[in-house]
């Protein structure tokens, strides 16, 4: 029975990502056909220009914060107030901000002497802001000059829109890890968000760039300072209160991604922990029929965690059998032969599906990123590198998320921002 179960796990490890890739491709193409094809590439004409408050949380960002602030003030949307939240930085972030305040009189800086976490900083900035719309931007990111106009259009025309998530693009593409992440953001994250908008609810806004309706933030109870990933938690609280969360591919920003294995590990572990905490907290969505549109997102995330455990188990069994066969101990015959995942027909199928998925993403996303086709070769490395990282991160993060005291404040540390291009 155990032997059969292991073979079933191996089948699940193969078929689940293949099937979901096909779902994402079909969903992405349908979203493009319905909502992007033939759409004017020029920013929309706005009948109203409400005040937009831009929040930039910063913790030890002396190198990159000036680029982020410059990109905001270069935006074509001018009815803005900009608040940088300096969350107890120990480098020269404050000095850079003081210089920027001399350059931009409209810039405000909220200086926090103690690291109280990103969510607390956002809530304090919210209390001192006046905008009907809030835009949150990571301190390492540069906002496209028309991004805010595209977001505001949704809020102007649809009163139930609570948030609009943007379309982050990688700007440091010099290393192998950065190139693989460029492929990931286009061929995985972009397609997933398009598909989720079609079949139900968006799992999460982008933590890099998003726009929020002020009244929706108040209705959701502000940002949760106990959440490891405040963006995921806020998205779910809005959606369970029946606010519409949308994906706007024209809301582009350019970000820096980690370029060290340690930096990627910390990031993916935090993402996994945050997602698990959210589905743990919102288990009650299954009790109410009116929450049914969020069920596909919940189920997909749960199956993704199960897949991570199945992947790690199968990988360990394959390594164990290989070791026993090489040493001639004879114990290998007791384990099922799962084949070599890199050279078997299944590995070839997965590689071909990844290439096809990225080809679809190029066709959909190259209008927003003209250099995207140049990354095509690197996508074949995505299953090898990131499946291992993401699976291990999910396996490690699950017990941490399930045991964590959800009343404690979540604080942050300086992230790996990679190298500037």
Coordinates of C-alpha atoms in Angstrom, one line a residue:
X1 CA 0.0 0.0 0.0
X2 CA 2.8 2.4 0.9
X3 CA 4.6 1.4 -2.4
X4 CA 1.4 2.3 -4.4
X5 CA 1.0 5.6 -2.4
X6 CA 4.6 6.6 -3.3
X7 CA 3.9 6.0 -7.0
X8 CA 0.8 8.0 -6.7
X9 CA 2.8 10.9 -5.1
X10 CA 5.2 10.7 -8.0
X11 CA 2.3 11.0 -10.5
X12 CA 1.0 14.0 -8.6
X13 CA 4.4 15.7 -8.6
X14 CA 4.4 15.4 -12.4
X15 CA 0.8 16.0 -13.4
X16 CA -0.1 18.8 -11.0
X17 CA 2.3 21.4 -12.4
X18 CA 1.6 20.3 -16.0
X19 CA -2.2 20.6 -15.6
X20 CA -1.9 23.9 -13.8
X21 CA 0.4 25.3 -16.4
X22 CA -2.2 24.5 -19.1
X23 CA -4.9 26.2 -16.9
X24 CA -2.7 29.3 -16.5
X25 CA -2.0 29.5 -20.2
X26 CA -5.6 29.1 -21.2
X27 CA -6.7 31.6 -18.5
X28 CA -4.0 34.1 -19.5
X29 CA -4.9 33.9 -23.1
X30 CA -8.6 34.3 -22.3
X31 CA -7.8 37.4 -20.0
X32 CA -5.8 38.9 -22.8
X33 CA -8.5 38.3 -25.4
X34 CA -11.2 39.8 -23.2
X35 CA -9.3 42.6 -21.4
X36 CA -6.1 43.5 -23.2
X37 CA -6.4 42.7 -27.0
X38 CA -7.2 45.9 -28.9
X39 CA -6.9 48.0 -25.8
X40 CA -5.4 51.5 -26.3
X41 CA -1.7 51.4 -25.2
X42 CA -1.9 55.1 -24.3
X43 CA -3.0 55.8 -20.7
X44 CA -6.7 56.3 -20.1
X45 CA -8.3 59.7 -20.1
X46 CA -9.5 60.4 -16.5
X47 CA -12.7 62.3 -15.8
X48 CA -11.6 62.7 -12.2
X49 CA -8.1 63.0 -10.6
X50 CA -8.5 62.2 -6.9
X51 CA -5.7 62.8 -4.5
X52 CA -3.4 59.8 -4.5
X53 CA -1.1 59.1 -1.5
X54 CA 2.0 57.1 -2.3
X55 CA 3.5 55.1 0.6
X56 CA 7.1 53.9 0.3
X57 CA 8.1 51.7 3.3
X58 CA 11.9 51.8 3.7
X59 CA 14.3 49.9 6.0
X60 CA 18.0 50.4 5.2
X61 CA 17.4 51.5 1.6
X62 CA 20.1 54.2 1.2
X63 CA 21.2 52.8 -2.2
X64 CA 17.8 52.6 -3.9
X65 CA 15.3 55.0 -2.2
X66 CA 16.2 58.0 -4.4
X67 CA 15.3 56.1 -7.6
X68 CA 11.9 55.2 -6.1
X69 CA 11.2 58.8 -5.1
X70 CA 12.4 60.2 -8.4
X71 CA 10.1 57.8 -10.3
X72 CA 7.1 59.0 -8.3
X73 CA 7.7 62.7 -8.9
X74 CA 8.3 62.0 -12.6
X75 CA 4.9 60.4 -12.9
X76 CA 2.4 62.0 -15.3
X77 CA -0.3 61.9 -12.5
X78 CA 0.4 65.1 -10.5
X79 CA -2.3 65.1 -7.8
X80 CA 0.0 63.3 -5.4
X81 CA 1.3 63.3 -1.8
X82 CA 4.3 61.1 -1.2
X83 CA 5.2 59.6 2.2
X84 CA 8.3 57.6 2.8
X85 CA 8.2 55.5 5.9
X86 CA 11.7 55.2 7.3
X87 CA 11.3 52.2 9.6
X88 CA 14.3 52.5 12.0
X89 CA 16.9 52.3 9.3
X90 CA 20.5 52.0 10.6
X91 CA 22.2 53.1 7.4
X92 CA 22.1 56.6 5.7
X93 CA 18.5 56.2 4.5
X94 CA 17.4 59.3 6.6
X95 CA 20.3 61.4 5.2
X96 CA 19.3 60.5 1.6
X97 CA 15.6 61.4 2.4
X98 CA 16.5 64.7 3.9
X99 CA 18.4 65.6 0.7
X100 CA 15.4 64.5 -1.4
X101 CA 13.0 66.7 0.7
X102 CA 15.1 69.7 -0.4
X103 CA 14.6 68.6 -4.0
X104 CA 10.9 67.7 -3.7
X105 CA 9.0 70.0 -1.3
X106 CA 5.9 67.7 -1.6
X107 CA 7.9 64.8 0.0
X108 CA 7.0 63.8 3.5
X109 CA 9.1 61.4 5.7
X110 CA 7.7 59.4 8.6
X111 CA 10.7 58.5 10.7
X112 CA 10.2 55.6 13.1
X113 CA 12.8 55.2 15.9
X114 CA 11.9 51.6 16.5
X115 CA 11.4 48.8 13.9
X116 CA 7.6 48.2 14.3
X117 CA 7.2 46.3 11.1
X118 CA 5.9 47.3 7.6
X119 CA 2.2 47.1 8.5
X120 CA 2.5 49.4 11.5
X121 CA 4.4 51.9 9.3
X122 CA 1.7 51.7 6.7
X123 CA -1.0 52.3 9.3
X124 CA 0.8 55.4 10.7
X125 CA 1.3 56.8 7.2
X126 CA -2.4 56.1 6.5
X127 CA -3.4 58.2 9.5
X128 CA -1.4 61.2 8.3
X129 CA -2.4 60.9 4.6
X130 CA -5.4 62.5 2.8
X131 CA -5.6 60.6 -0.4
X132 CA -8.8 58.8 -1.6
X133 CA -6.5 56.3 -3.2
X134 CA -3.3 54.8 -1.6
X135 CA -0.4 53.4 -3.7
X136 CA 2.1 51.3 -2.0
X137 CA 5.5 50.9 -3.6
X138 CA 8.6 49.0 -2.5
X139 CA 11.7 51.2 -1.9
X140 CA 13.8 49.3 -4.5
X141 CA 11.2 49.9 -7.3
X142 CA 10.7 52.5 -10.0
X143 CA 7.2 53.3 -11.1
X144 CA 6.3 53.6 -14.7
X145 CA 5.4 57.2 -15.7
X146 CA 1.8 56.2 -16.4
X147 CA 1.2 53.5 -13.8
X148 CA -0.9 55.6 -11.5
X149 CA -3.3 56.7 -14.3
X150 CA -4.0 53.1 -15.2
X151 CA -4.8 52.3 -11.5
X152 CA -7.0 55.4 -10.9
X153 CA -9.2 54.5 -14.0
X154 CA -10.5 51.4 -12.2
X155 CA -11.4 53.3 -9.0
X156 CA -13.1 56.0 -11.0
X157 CA -15.3 53.7 -12.9
X158 CA -16.0 50.8 -10.5
X159 CA -17.0 51.7 -6.9
X160 CA -16.6 48.1 -5.7
X161 CA -12.9 48.0 -6.7
X162 CA -11.0 47.9 -3.4
X163 CA -7.5 47.3 -4.8
X164 CA -5.6 47.1 -8.1
X165 CA -2.4 45.0 -8.3
X166 CA 0.4 46.1 -10.6
X167 CA 2.7 44.3 -13.0
X168 CA 6.3 44.3 -11.6
X169 CA 9.2 43.7 -14.0
X170 CA 12.8 42.8 -13.0
X171 CA 15.4 45.4 -13.9
X172 CA 18.6 43.7 -12.7
X173 CA 19.1 40.9 -15.2
X174 CA 22.8 40.3 -15.1
X175 CA 23.0 37.1 -13.1
X176 CA 21.5 33.7 -13.8
X177 CA 19.3 33.9 -10.7
X178 CA 17.9 37.3 -11.8
X179 CA 17.2 36.1 -15.3
X180 CA 15.4 33.1 -14.0
X181 CA 13.3 35.4 -11.8
X182 CA 12.6 37.6 -14.8
X183 CA 11.2 34.5 -16.5
X184 CA 9.2 33.5 -13.4
X185 CA 7.5 36.9 -13.0
X186 CA 6.4 36.9 -16.6
X187 CA 5.6 33.2 -17.3
X188 CA 4.3 32.2 -13.8
X189 CA 3.1 35.2 -11.7
X190 CA 1.7 37.2 -14.6
X191 CA -0.2 34.3 -16.0
X192 CA -1.5 33.2 -12.6
X193 CA -2.9 36.7 -11.8
X194 CA -4.6 36.8 -15.2
X195 CA -6.2 33.4 -14.7
X196 CA -7.2 34.1 -11.1
X197 CA -9.1 37.2 -12.3
X198 CA -11.0 35.0 -14.7
X199 CA -11.9 32.0 -12.5
X200 CA -12.5 33.7 -9.1
X201 CA -10.4 35.9 -6.8
X202 CA -6.8 37.1 -6.9
X203 CA -4.6 35.3 -4.4
X204 CA -2.7 38.5 -3.5
X205 CA -1.9 41.9 -4.8
X206 CA 1.8 42.4 -5.7
X207 CA 3.7 43.5 -2.6
X208 CA 5.9 45.5 -4.9
X209 CA 3.2 47.8 -6.2
X210 CA -0.5 48.1 -5.6
X211 CA -3.2 50.7 -5.3
X212 CA -6.0 50.7 -2.7
X213 CA -9.2 52.5 -2.1
X214 CA -9.1 54.4 1.2
X215 CA -12.6 53.3 2.3
X216 CA -11.8 49.7 1.5
X217 CA -8.7 49.8 3.7
X218 CA -10.8 51.2 6.5
X219 CA -13.5 48.5 6.0
X220 CA -10.9 45.8 6.0
X221 CA -9.5 47.1 9.3
X222 CA -6.2 48.6 8.1
X223 CA -3.0 46.5 7.6
X224 CA -2.6 43.6 10.0
X225 CA 0.7 44.1 12.0
X226 CA 0.8 40.4 13.0
X227 CA 0.9 39.1 9.4
X228 CA 4.3 38.0 7.9
X229 CA 3.0 39.1 4.5
X230 CA 0.7 42.0 5.0
X231 CA -0.1 42.2 1.2
X232 CA -1.6 38.7 1.1
X233 CA -3.5 39.2 4.4
X234 CA -5.0 42.6 3.3
X235 CA -6.0 41.1 -0.1
X236 CA -8.0 38.3 1.6
X237 CA -9.7 40.5 4.1
X238 CA -10.8 42.8 1.3
X239 CA -12.1 39.9 -0.8
X240 CA -13.9 38.3 2.1
X241 CA -15.7 41.6 2.5
X242 CA -16.6 41.4 -1.2
X243 CA -14.3 44.2 -2.5
X244 CA -13.1 43.6 -6.0
X245 CA -9.3 43.2 -6.4
X246 CA -8.1 43.6 -10.0
X247 CA -5.0 43.0 -12.0
X248 CA -3.8 45.8 -14.3
X249 CA -0.9 44.8 -16.5
X250 CA -0.3 48.4 -17.6
X251 CA 0.5 49.3 -14.0
X252 CA 4.2 48.6 -14.5
X253 CA 7.0 49.1 -12.1
X254 CA 10.7 48.0 -12.3
X255 CA 12.1 46.2 -9.3
X256 CA 15.3 44.6 -8.0
X257 CA 15.3 40.9 -7.1
X258 CA 17.6 38.9 -4.9
X259 CA 20.7 37.6 -6.6
X260 CA 22.1 35.3 -3.8
X261 CA 20.8 31.9 -2.8
X262 CA 20.4 33.1 0.8
X263 CA 18.4 36.2 -0.3
X264 CA 16.0 34.0 -2.4
X265 CA 15.6 31.5 0.4
X266 CA 14.6 34.1 2.9
X267 CA 12.2 35.7 0.4
X268 CA 10.5 32.4 -0.6
X269 CA 10.3 31.1 3.0
X270 CA 8.6 34.4 4.0
X271 CA 6.2 34.2 1.0
X272 CA 5.3 30.5 1.9
X273 CA 4.8 31.3 5.6
X274 CA 2.6 34.3 4.8
X275 CA 0.4 32.3 2.4
X276 CA 0.0 29.4 4.9
X277 CA -0.9 31.8 7.7
X278 CA -3.6 33.3 5.5
X279 CA -5.3 30.0 4.6
X280 CA -5.0 29.0 8.2
X281 CA -6.6 32.3 9.3
X282 CA -9.4 32.2 6.7
X283 CA -10.4 28.6 6.9
X284 CA -14.0 29.7 7.6
X285 CA -14.4 30.7 3.9
X286 CA -15.4 27.1 3.3
X287 CA -18.5 27.5 5.5
X288 CA -20.2 30.1 3.5
X289 CA -21.5 29.6 0.0
X290 CA -21.2 33.4 -0.8
X291 CA -17.4 33.0 -0.4
X292 CA -17.3 30.4 -3.2
X293 CA -15.3 32.5 -5.6
X294 CA -12.3 32.4 -3.3
X295 CA -12.4 28.6 -3.1
X296 CA -10.4 27.9 -6.2
X297 CA -7.6 30.1 -5.0
X298 CA -7.6 28.5 -1.6
X299 CA -7.7 25.0 -3.0
X300 CA -4.9 25.7 -5.5
X301 CA -2.7 27.1 -2.7
X302 CA -3.4 24.1 -0.5
X303 CA -2.6 21.7 -3.3
X304 CA 0.6 23.7 -3.9
X305 CA 1.7 23.0 -0.3
X306 CA 0.8 19.4 -0.7
X307 CA 2.8 19.2 -3.9
X308 CA 5.9 20.7 -2.2
X309 CA 5.8 17.9 0.4
X310 CA 5.3 15.3 -2.3
X311 CA 8.2 16.7 -4.3
X312 CA 10.6 16.6 -1.4
X313 CA 9.5 13.1 -0.4
X314 CA 10.0 11.8 -4.0
X315 CA 13.3 13.6 -4.4
X316 CA 14.6 12.0 -1.1
X317 CA 13.4 8.6 -2.2
X318 CA 15.1 8.9 -5.6
X319 CA 18.4 10.0 -4.0
X320 CA 18.1 7.1 -1.4
X321 CA 17.6 4.5 -4.2
X322 CA 20.4 6.0 -6.2
X323 CA 22.7 5.8 -3.2
X324 CA 21.8 2.2 -2.4
X325 CA 22.2 1.2 -6.1
X326 CA 25.7 2.8 -6.3
X327 CA 26.8 1.2 -3.0
X328 CA 25.4 -2.2 -4.0
X329 CA 23.7 -2.6 -0.6
X330 CA 20.6 -4.2 -2.1
X331 CA 18.2 -1.9 -0.2
X332 CA 17.4 0.0 -3.4
X333 CA 15.2 -2.8 -4.5
X334 CA 12.9 -2.1 -1.6
X335 CA 12.1 1.4 -2.9
X336 CA 10.0 2.2 -6.0
X337 CA 11.9 3.2 -9.1
X338 CA 10.9 6.8 -9.7
X339 CA 13.3 7.3 -12.6
X340 CA 15.7 10.1 -13.1
X341 CA 13.6 13.3 -12.9
X342 CA 16.1 15.3 -15.1
X343 CA 16.5 12.9 -18.1
X344 CA 13.2 10.9 -18.0
X345 CA 10.3 11.6 -20.4
X346 CA 8.5 13.4 -17.6
X347 CA 11.4 15.8 -17.2
X348 CA 11.3 16.4 -20.9
X349 CA 7.5 17.1 -20.9
X350 CA 7.9 19.5 -18.0
X351 CA 10.7 21.4 -19.8
X352 CA 8.6 21.6 -22.9
X353 CA 5.6 22.9 -21.0
X354 CA 7.8 25.5 -19.3
X355 CA 9.0 26.7 -22.7
X356 CA 5.5 26.8 -24.1
X357 CA 4.2 28.7 -21.0
X358 CA 7.0 31.3 -21.3
X359 CA 6.3 31.6 -25.1
X360 CA 2.7 32.4 -24.2
X361 CA 3.8 34.9 -21.6
X362 CA 6.1 36.6 -24.2
X363 CA 3.2 37.0 -26.5
X364 CA 1.1 38.5 -23.8
X365 CA 3.6 40.6 -21.8
X366 CA 6.2 41.8 -24.4
X367 CA 4.1 44.9 -25.0
X368 CA 5.0 45.9 -21.4
X369 CA 8.6 44.6 -21.5
X370 CA 10.3 44.8 -24.9
X371 CA 13.4 42.9 -23.7
X372 CA 11.4 39.9 -22.4
X373 CA 12.1 37.6 -25.4
X374 CA 15.9 37.8 -24.6
X375 CA 15.2 35.8 -21.4
X376 CA 13.6 32.9 -23.3
X377 CA 16.6 30.5 -23.0
X378 CA 16.8 30.9 -19.2
X379 CA 13.3 29.7 -18.5
X380 CA 14.4 26.0 -18.9
X381 CA 16.3 26.4 -15.6
X382 CA 13.2 27.5 -13.7
X383 CA 12.0 23.9 -12.7
X384 CA 15.5 22.9 -11.7
X385 CA 16.3 25.9 -9.5
X386 CA 13.1 27.4 -8.3
X387 CA 11.0 24.2 -7.8
X388 CA 13.6 23.0 -5.4
X389 CA 13.8 26.3 -3.6
X390 CA 10.0 26.9 -3.5
X391 CA 9.3 23.3 -2.4
X392 CA 11.8 23.4 0.4
X393 CA 10.7 26.8 1.5
X394 CA 7.1 25.6 1.7
X395 CA 8.1 22.5 3.7
X396 CA 10.1 24.5 6.2
X397 CA 7.6 27.3 6.5
X398 CA 4.5 25.2 7.0
X399 CA 5.2 24.1 10.6
X400 CA 6.5 27.6 11.5
X401 CA 3.3 29.1 10.2
X402 CA 1.0 26.6 11.9
X403 CA 2.8 27.1 15.3
X404 CA 3.3 30.8 15.1
X405 CA 1.5 33.0 17.7
X406 CA -0.6 35.2 15.5
X407 CA -0.8 38.0 18.1
X408 CA 2.9 38.9 17.8
X409 CA 4.0 41.8 15.7
X410 CA 5.8 40.9 12.4
X411 CA 8.9 43.0 11.8
X412 CA 11.3 43.0 8.9
X413 CA 15.0 42.9 8.2
X414 CA 17.1 44.4 5.3
X415 CA 16.3 42.4 2.2
X416 CA 18.7 41.3 -0.6
X417 CA 18.0 43.8 -3.4
X418 CA 20.5 42.3 -5.9
X419 CA 22.7 44.4 -8.2
X420 CA 21.5 47.4 -10.1
X421 CA 21.4 46.8 -13.9

